[in-house]
């Protein structure tokens, strides 16, 4: 099974500053036949289900603000919030869907400094 | 609008069984793969079971493989999760979630229900 590890477990960032979350999978999630990375990012706020932010490692979902971006390939990925807003306080999860069911990272809690 | 509504959770004793349901609306249910994801209190997300759009193939995470059964009724737009021999560690909010991609699945899970809570306690 693929193991997915996020870092850090939590971070505090000032409003307007950049937040960076890393995600590492134990095996590649790049599928060469379609040139895609099978990696998603979710945001979860307290008392709510997760919300899909980014799929295929870097494709922002409709309605997701462009301050959210995803990058990386193979086994190493990054979610960047370019200018943190108060409404971005949440836990962020990456998930590989190369396997089924996919494996989630342990989550990264983002707070305001 | 596109919607998933879970039901069937509750407080149950260890060793008993439970069937969770997820009613879908607002989209063509029979063309999407579906998933159950759980979240224990204060913990992260765990994908526990997935099923193809036509119900022909199921997948389970290793820890639940012999106790959980995912199924679907495409004529009723309902996804199910049968949980047998419940354990304390099954205590969690159980979410159903839709694969983003039609037919083939993948692309992450783009539609989620609000979840149903299962508490296993004597």
PDB file of C-alpha atoms in Angstrom:
ATOM      1  CA  UNK A   1       0.000   0.000   0.000  1.00  0.00           C
ATOM      2  CA  UNK A   2       1.069   3.551  -0.676  1.00  0.00           C
ATOM      3  CA  UNK A   3       1.898   5.594   2.407  1.00  0.00           C
ATOM      4  CA  UNK A   4       1.301   9.342   2.180  1.00  0.00           C
ATOM      5  CA  UNK A   5       3.082  11.701   4.568  1.00  0.00           C
ATOM      6  CA  UNK A   6       2.445  15.409   4.913  1.00  0.00           C
ATOM      7  CA  UNK A   7       4.678  18.040   6.455  1.00  0.00           C
ATOM      8  CA  UNK A   8       4.433  19.969   8.613  1.00  0.00           C
ATOM      9  CA  UNK A   9       1.637  18.713  10.862  1.00  0.00           C
ATOM     10  CA  UNK A  10       0.691  22.321  11.554  1.00  0.00           C
ATOM     11  CA  UNK A  11       1.773  25.793  10.595  1.00  0.00           C
ATOM     12  CA  UNK A  12       0.910  29.324  11.567  1.00  0.00           C
ATOM     13  CA  UNK A  13       1.159  32.008   8.912  1.00  0.00           C
ATOM     14  CA  UNK A  14       0.440  35.726   9.018  1.00  0.00           C
ATOM     15  CA  UNK A  15      -2.457  37.072   6.993  1.00  0.00           C
ATOM     16  CA  UNK A  16      -1.316  37.797   3.461  1.00  0.00           C
ATOM     17  CA  UNK A  17       1.749  35.592   3.730  1.00  0.00           C
ATOM     18  CA  UNK A  18       2.484  32.349   1.896  1.00  0.00           C
ATOM     19  CA  UNK A  19       1.658  28.921   3.316  1.00  0.00           C
ATOM     20  CA  UNK A  20       3.341  25.821   1.928  1.00  0.00           C
ATOM     21  CA  UNK A  21       2.334  22.231   2.654  1.00  0.00           C
ATOM     22  CA  UNK A  22       4.299  19.231   1.469  1.00  0.00           C
ATOM     23  CA  UNK A  23       3.060  15.764   0.611  1.00  0.00           C
ATOM     24  CA  UNK A  24       5.212  12.739  -0.066  1.00  0.00           C
ATOM     25  CA  UNK A  25       4.058   9.346  -1.277  1.00  0.00           C
ATOM     26  CA  UNK A  26       5.999   6.135  -0.702  1.00  0.00           C
ATOM     27  CA  UNK A  27       5.599   5.179  -4.359  1.00  0.00           C
ATOM     28  CA  UNK A  28       5.181   7.183  -7.509  1.00  0.00           C
ATOM     29  CA  UNK A  29       1.628   8.251  -8.310  1.00  0.00           C
ATOM     30  CA  UNK A  30       2.563   9.308 -11.835  1.00  0.00           C
ATOM     31  CA  UNK A  31       0.865   7.244 -14.518  1.00  0.00           C
ATOM     32  CA  UNK A  32       2.991   7.414 -17.619  1.00  0.00           C
ATOM     33  CA  UNK A  33       0.296   6.250 -20.038  1.00  0.00           C
ATOM     34  CA  UNK A  34      -1.701   9.455 -19.540  1.00  0.00           C
ATOM     35  CA  UNK A  35       1.037  11.663 -18.099  1.00  0.00           C
ATOM     36  CA  UNK A  36      -0.959  12.414 -14.964  1.00  0.00           C
ATOM     37  CA  UNK A  37      -0.192  12.473 -11.263  1.00  0.00           C
ATOM     38  CA  UNK A  38      -2.945  10.820  -9.248  1.00  0.00           C
ATOM     39  CA  UNK A  39      -2.868  13.263  -6.357  1.00  0.00           C
ATOM     40  CA  UNK A  40      -5.571  15.499  -4.873  1.00  0.00           C
ATOM     41  CA  UNK A  41      -5.732  18.193  -2.194  1.00  0.00           C
ATOM     42  CA  UNK A  42      -8.679  18.829   0.107  1.00  0.00           C
ATOM     43  CA  UNK A  43      -9.603  21.506   2.613  1.00  0.00           C
ATOM     44  CA  UNK A  44     -11.655  20.612   5.676  1.00  0.00           C
ATOM     45  CA  UNK A  45     -13.137  23.165   8.032  1.00  0.00           C
ATOM     46  CA  UNK A  46     -14.518  22.195  11.471  1.00  0.00           C
ATOM     47  CA  UNK A  47     -17.813  20.353  11.313  1.00  0.00           C
ATOM     48  CA  UNK A  48     -17.757  20.141   7.523  1.00  0.00           C
ATOM     49  CA  UNK A  49     -16.886  17.421   5.021  1.00  0.00           C
ATOM     50  CA  UNK A  50     -13.719  17.825   2.992  1.00  0.00           C
ATOM     51  CA  UNK A  51     -13.775  20.034  -0.082  1.00  0.00           C
ATOM     52  CA  UNK A  52     -11.772  19.107  -3.182  1.00  0.00           C
ATOM     53  CA  UNK A  53      -9.380  21.931  -4.042  1.00  0.00           C
ATOM     54  CA  UNK A  54      -6.986  20.414  -6.557  1.00  0.00           C
ATOM     55  CA  UNK A  55      -6.929  17.235  -8.603  1.00  0.00           C
ATOM     56  CA  UNK A  56      -4.247  15.690 -10.820  1.00  0.00           C
ATOM     57  CA  UNK A  57      -1.689  17.424  -8.586  1.00  0.00           C
ATOM     58  CA  UNK A  58      -2.144  20.859 -10.127  1.00  0.00           C
ATOM     59  CA  UNK A  59      -5.665  21.301 -11.569  1.00  0.00           C
ATOM     60  CA  UNK A  60      -7.634  23.778  -9.499  1.00  0.00           C
ATOM     61  CA  UNK A  61     -11.316  22.886  -9.127  1.00  0.00           C
ATOM     62  CA  UNK A  62     -13.998  25.342 -10.297  1.00  0.00           C
ATOM     63  CA  UNK A  63     -14.658  28.025  -7.716  1.00  0.00           C
ATOM     64  CA  UNK A  64     -11.380  27.529  -5.855  1.00  0.00           C
ATOM     65  CA  UNK A  65      -9.549  30.848  -5.432  1.00  0.00           C
ATOM     66  CA  UNK A  66      -6.399  31.180  -7.505  1.00  0.00           C
ATOM     67  CA  UNK A  67      -4.299  31.773  -4.397  1.00  0.00           C
ATOM     68  CA  UNK A  68      -4.389  27.972  -4.058  1.00  0.00           C
ATOM     69  CA  UNK A  69      -1.967  26.102  -6.297  1.00  0.00           C
ATOM     70  CA  UNK A  70      -0.595  22.592  -6.493  1.00  0.00           C
ATOM     71  CA  UNK A  71       2.697  21.398  -7.888  1.00  0.00           C
ATOM     72  CA  UNK A  72       5.001  18.407  -7.971  1.00  0.00           C
ATOM     73  CA  UNK A  73       5.272  15.058  -9.691  1.00  0.00           C
ATOM     74  CA  UNK A  74       6.063  11.453  -8.958  1.00  0.00           C
ATOM     75  CA  UNK A  75       6.348  11.238  -5.190  1.00  0.00           C
ATOM     76  CA  UNK A  76       6.712  14.835  -4.007  1.00  0.00           C
ATOM     77  CA  UNK A  77       3.974  17.423  -4.080  1.00  0.00           C
ATOM     78  CA  UNK A  78       3.219  20.860  -2.675  1.00  0.00           C
ATOM     79  CA  UNK A  79       0.101  22.879  -1.929  1.00  0.00           C
ATOM     80  CA  UNK A  80       0.739  26.608  -1.799  1.00  0.00           C
ATOM     81  CA  UNK A  81      -1.585  29.288  -0.513  1.00  0.00           C
ATOM     82  CA  UNK A  82      -0.005  32.403  -1.949  1.00  0.00           C
ATOM     83  CA  UNK A  83      -1.630  34.952   0.345  1.00  0.00           C
ATOM     84  CA  UNK A  84      -3.325  33.472   3.388  1.00  0.00           C
ATOM     85  CA  UNK A  85      -6.806  34.734   4.151  1.00  0.00           C
ATOM     86  CA  UNK A  86      -8.760  34.290   7.385  1.00  0.00           C
ATOM     87  CA  UNK A  87     -11.170  31.906   5.668  1.00  0.00           C
ATOM     88  CA  UNK A  88      -8.289  29.572   4.776  1.00  0.00           C
ATOM     89  CA  UNK A  89      -7.931  28.409   8.383  1.00  0.00           C
ATOM     90  CA  UNK A  90      -8.575  24.685   8.034  1.00  0.00           C
ATOM     91  CA  UNK A  91      -6.947  21.276   7.875  1.00  0.00           C
ATOM     92  CA  UNK A  92      -5.536  20.340   4.491  1.00  0.00           C
ATOM     93  CA  UNK A  93      -5.183  16.782   3.256  1.00  0.00           C
ATOM     94  CA  UNK A  94      -3.464  15.316   0.256  1.00  0.00           C
ATOM     95  CA  UNK A  95      -4.709  12.026  -1.160  1.00  0.00           C
ATOM     96  CA  UNK A  96      -3.256   9.639  -3.688  1.00  0.00           C
ATOM     97  CA  UNK A  97      -5.801   7.904  -5.904  1.00  0.00           C
ATOM     98  CA  UNK A  98      -3.297   5.755  -7.762  1.00  0.00           C
ATOM     99  CA  UNK A  99      -4.525   3.001  -5.440  1.00  0.00           C
ATOM    100  CA  UNK A 100      -8.169   2.310  -4.710  1.00  0.00           C
ATOM    101  CA  UNK A 101      -9.381   3.361  -2.223  1.00  0.00           C
ATOM    102  CA  UNK A 102      -6.844   6.114  -2.127  1.00  0.00           C
ATOM    103  CA  UNK A 103      -4.721   6.942   0.878  1.00  0.00           C
ATOM    104  CA  UNK A 104      -4.859  10.301   2.623  1.00  0.00           C
ATOM    105  CA  UNK A 105      -2.034  12.088   4.333  1.00  0.00           C
ATOM    106  CA  UNK A 106      -2.411  12.745   8.052  1.00  0.00           C
ATOM    107  CA  UNK A 107      -3.422  16.365   7.491  1.00  0.00           C
ATOM    108  CA  UNK A 108      -1.837  19.770   8.041  1.00  0.00           C
ATOM    109  CA  UNK A 109      -3.533  22.310  10.263  1.00  0.00           C
ATOM    110  CA  UNK A 110      -3.188  25.881   9.028  1.00  0.00           C
ATOM    111  CA  UNK A 111      -3.705  28.730  11.485  1.00  0.00           C
ATOM    112  CA  UNK A 112      -3.218  32.473  11.567  1.00  0.00           C
ATOM    113  CA  UNK A 113      -0.100  33.736  13.310  1.00  0.00           C
TER     114      UNK A 113
ATOM    115  CA  UNK B   1     -28.433  20.331  -7.042  1.00  0.00           C
ATOM    116  CA  UNK B   2     -25.883  17.559  -6.661  1.00  0.00           C
ATOM    117  CA  UNK B   3     -26.335  16.014  -3.250  1.00  0.00           C
ATOM    118  CA  UNK B   4     -25.353  13.030  -1.137  1.00  0.00           C
ATOM    119  CA  UNK B   5     -27.196  12.259   2.101  1.00  0.00           C
ATOM    120  CA  UNK B   6     -25.958   9.570   4.465  1.00  0.00           C
ATOM    121  CA  UNK B   7     -28.056   7.767   7.046  1.00  0.00           C
ATOM    122  CA  UNK B   8     -27.982   4.698   9.247  1.00  0.00           C
ATOM    123  CA  UNK B   9     -25.449   5.682  11.868  1.00  0.00           C
ATOM    124  CA  UNK B  10     -26.006   5.404  15.581  1.00  0.00           C
ATOM    125  CA  UNK B  11     -24.724   4.056  18.866  1.00  0.00           C
ATOM    126  CA  UNK B  12     -24.177   0.313  18.643  1.00  0.00           C
ATOM    127  CA  UNK B  13     -22.604  -2.392  20.750  1.00  0.00           C
ATOM    128  CA  UNK B  14     -19.366  -4.121  19.818  1.00  0.00           C
ATOM    129  CA  UNK B  15     -19.864  -7.210  17.691  1.00  0.00           C
ATOM    130  CA  UNK B  16     -23.100  -6.049  16.120  1.00  0.00           C
ATOM    131  CA  UNK B  17     -23.792  -5.017  12.520  1.00  0.00           C
ATOM    132  CA  UNK B  18     -24.943  -1.851  10.834  1.00  0.00           C
ATOM    133  CA  UNK B  19     -25.869  -0.802   7.314  1.00  0.00           C
ATOM    134  CA  UNK B  20     -25.157   2.732   6.206  1.00  0.00           C
ATOM    135  CA  UNK B  21     -26.945   4.290   3.236  1.00  0.00           C
ATOM    136  CA  UNK B  22     -26.110   7.210   1.002  1.00  0.00           C
ATOM    137  CA  UNK B  23     -28.854   8.627  -1.186  1.00  0.00           C
ATOM    138  CA  UNK B  24     -27.677  10.488  -4.270  1.00  0.00           C
ATOM    139  CA  UNK B  25     -29.545  13.147  -6.197  1.00  0.00           C
ATOM    140  CA  UNK B  26     -28.913  15.771  -8.840  1.00  0.00           C
ATOM    141  CA  UNK B  27     -26.631  13.662 -11.028  1.00  0.00           C
ATOM    142  CA  UNK B  28     -26.617  10.396 -12.963  1.00  0.00           C
ATOM    143  CA  UNK B  29     -25.584   8.125 -10.108  1.00  0.00           C
ATOM    144  CA  UNK B  30     -25.030   5.082 -12.319  1.00  0.00           C
ATOM    145  CA  UNK B  31     -22.147   6.731 -14.171  1.00  0.00           C
ATOM    146  CA  UNK B  32     -19.880   7.486 -11.209  1.00  0.00           C
ATOM    147  CA  UNK B  33     -17.690   5.443  -8.948  1.00  0.00           C
ATOM    148  CA  UNK B  34     -18.452   5.969  -5.274  1.00  0.00           C
ATOM    149  CA  UNK B  35     -16.562   5.783  -2.019  1.00  0.00           C
ATOM    150  CA  UNK B  36     -16.914   5.577   1.739  1.00  0.00           C
ATOM    151  CA  UNK B  37     -14.429   7.617   3.760  1.00  0.00           C
ATOM    152  CA  UNK B  38     -14.381   7.685   7.547  1.00  0.00           C
ATOM    153  CA  UNK B  39     -12.973  10.055  10.119  1.00  0.00           C
ATOM    154  CA  UNK B  40     -12.483   8.988  13.716  1.00  0.00           C
ATOM    155  CA  UNK B  41     -13.009  11.703  16.355  1.00  0.00           C
ATOM    156  CA  UNK B  42     -10.207  14.257  16.124  1.00  0.00           C
ATOM    157  CA  UNK B  43      -8.378  12.206  13.491  1.00  0.00           C
ATOM    158  CA  UNK B  44      -7.701  12.315   9.781  1.00  0.00           C
ATOM    159  CA  UNK B  45      -9.484  10.852   6.783  1.00  0.00           C
ATOM    160  CA  UNK B  46      -9.410   7.178   5.855  1.00  0.00           C
ATOM    161  CA  UNK B  47     -10.741   5.789   2.608  1.00  0.00           C
ATOM    162  CA  UNK B  48     -12.385   2.492   3.528  1.00  0.00           C
ATOM    163  CA  UNK B  49     -14.225   1.252   0.430  1.00  0.00           C
ATOM    164  CA  UNK B  50     -14.819   2.073  -3.225  1.00  0.00           C
ATOM    165  CA  UNK B  51     -17.109   0.683  -5.900  1.00  0.00           C
ATOM    166  CA  UNK B  52     -17.239   1.032  -9.664  1.00  0.00           C
ATOM    167  CA  UNK B  53     -20.080   2.868 -11.353  1.00  0.00           C
ATOM    168  CA  UNK B  54     -21.833  -0.393 -12.246  1.00  0.00           C
ATOM    169  CA  UNK B  55     -21.153  -2.169  -8.955  1.00  0.00           C
ATOM    170  CA  UNK B  56     -19.056  -4.843 -10.632  1.00  0.00           C
ATOM    171  CA  UNK B  57     -15.854  -4.200  -8.680  1.00  0.00           C
ATOM    172  CA  UNK B  58     -15.231  -3.251  -5.070  1.00  0.00           C
ATOM    173  CA  UNK B  59     -12.099  -2.220  -3.218  1.00  0.00           C
ATOM    174  CA  UNK B  60     -11.399  -2.101   0.499  1.00  0.00           C
ATOM    175  CA  UNK B  61      -8.668  -0.838   2.711  1.00  0.00           C
ATOM    176  CA  UNK B  62      -6.873  -3.776   4.280  1.00  0.00           C
ATOM    177  CA  UNK B  63      -8.080  -3.178   7.840  1.00  0.00           C
ATOM    178  CA  UNK B  64     -11.773  -3.596   6.966  1.00  0.00           C
ATOM    179  CA  UNK B  65     -11.603  -6.085   4.125  1.00  0.00           C
ATOM    180  CA  UNK B  66     -13.349  -9.000   5.846  1.00  0.00           C
ATOM    181  CA  UNK B  67     -15.982  -6.996   7.742  1.00  0.00           C
ATOM    182  CA  UNK B  68     -17.159  -4.235   5.380  1.00  0.00           C
ATOM    183  CA  UNK B  69     -19.187  -4.659   2.203  1.00  0.00           C
ATOM    184  CA  UNK B  70     -19.844  -1.810  -0.205  1.00  0.00           C
ATOM    185  CA  UNK B  71     -22.722  -2.104  -2.648  1.00  0.00           C
ATOM    186  CA  UNK B  72     -25.035   0.072  -4.678  1.00  0.00           C
ATOM    187  CA  UNK B  73     -28.521   0.066  -6.150  1.00  0.00           C
ATOM    188  CA  UNK B  74     -28.403   2.157  -9.296  1.00  0.00           C
ATOM    189  CA  UNK B  75     -32.167   1.871  -9.757  1.00  0.00           C
ATOM    190  CA  UNK B  76     -32.668   3.658  -6.425  1.00  0.00           C
ATOM    191  CA  UNK B  77     -29.569   5.913  -6.509  1.00  0.00           C
ATOM    192  CA  UNK B  78     -28.348   4.531  -3.191  1.00  0.00           C
ATOM    193  CA  UNK B  79     -24.896   3.500  -2.002  1.00  0.00           C
ATOM    194  CA  UNK B  80     -24.562   1.132   0.949  1.00  0.00           C
ATOM    195  CA  UNK B  81     -21.925   0.104   3.451  1.00  0.00           C
ATOM    196  CA  UNK B  82     -22.566  -3.030   5.466  1.00  0.00           C
ATOM    197  CA  UNK B  83     -20.394  -3.169   8.582  1.00  0.00           C
ATOM    198  CA  UNK B  84     -20.188  -6.412  10.529  1.00  0.00           C
ATOM    199  CA  UNK B  85     -18.521  -7.297  13.824  1.00  0.00           C
ATOM    200  CA  UNK B  86     -18.277  -3.650  14.829  1.00  0.00           C
ATOM    201  CA  UNK B  87     -15.299  -2.652  16.956  1.00  0.00           C
ATOM    202  CA  UNK B  88     -14.566   0.407  19.060  1.00  0.00           C
ATOM    203  CA  UNK B  89     -12.044   1.513  16.442  1.00  0.00           C
ATOM    204  CA  UNK B  90     -14.855   1.746  13.857  1.00  0.00           C
ATOM    205  CA  UNK B  91     -16.211   4.747  15.757  1.00  0.00           C
ATOM    206  CA  UNK B  92     -16.147   7.565  13.226  1.00  0.00           C
ATOM    207  CA  UNK B  93     -18.078   9.863  10.956  1.00  0.00           C
ATOM    208  CA  UNK B  94     -18.695   7.974   7.730  1.00  0.00           C
ATOM    209  CA  UNK B  95     -18.851  10.044   4.563  1.00  0.00           C
ATOM    210  CA  UNK B  96     -19.911   8.926   1.138  1.00  0.00           C
ATOM    211  CA  UNK B  97     -18.145  10.687  -1.701  1.00  0.00           C
ATOM    212  CA  UNK B  98     -18.297  10.673  -5.478  1.00  0.00           C
ATOM    213  CA  UNK B  99     -15.370  10.125  -7.827  1.00  0.00           C
ATOM    214  CA  UNK B 100     -14.892  13.223  -9.920  1.00  0.00           C
ATOM    215  CA  UNK B 101     -14.407  11.366 -13.195  1.00  0.00           C
ATOM    216  CA  UNK B 102     -17.260   9.658 -14.992  1.00  0.00           C
ATOM    217  CA  UNK B 103     -17.022   5.947 -15.605  1.00  0.00           C
ATOM    218  CA  UNK B 104     -13.309   5.403 -14.981  1.00  0.00           C
ATOM    219  CA  UNK B 105     -13.113   7.050 -11.604  1.00  0.00           C
ATOM    220  CA  UNK B 106     -10.201   8.998 -10.248  1.00  0.00           C
ATOM    221  CA  UNK B 107      -9.710  12.734 -10.173  1.00  0.00           C
ATOM    222  CA  UNK B 108     -10.292  12.843  -6.442  1.00  0.00           C
ATOM    223  CA  UNK B 109     -13.680  13.019  -4.710  1.00  0.00           C
ATOM    224  CA  UNK B 110     -15.636  16.076  -5.729  1.00  0.00           C
ATOM    225  CA  UNK B 111     -18.983  15.618  -3.960  1.00  0.00           C
ATOM    226  CA  UNK B 112     -19.324  14.666  -0.291  1.00  0.00           C
ATOM    227  CA  UNK B 113     -22.224  14.084   2.017  1.00  0.00           C
ATOM    228  CA  UNK B 114     -22.420  15.593   5.501  1.00  0.00           C
ATOM    229  CA  UNK B 115     -21.634  12.237   7.060  1.00  0.00           C
ATOM    230  CA  UNK B 116     -23.325   9.856   9.476  1.00  0.00           C
ATOM    231  CA  UNK B 117     -21.834   9.102  12.891  1.00  0.00           C
ATOM    232  CA  UNK B 118     -21.194   5.577  14.090  1.00  0.00           C
ATOM    233  CA  UNK B 119     -20.338   5.111  17.742  1.00  0.00           C
ATOM    234  CA  UNK B 120     -19.381   1.644  18.941  1.00  0.00           C
ATOM    235  CA  UNK B 121     -19.693   1.378  22.691  1.00  0.00           C
ATOM    236  CA  UNK B 122     -20.901  -1.073  25.283  1.00  0.00           C
TER     237      UNK B 122
END
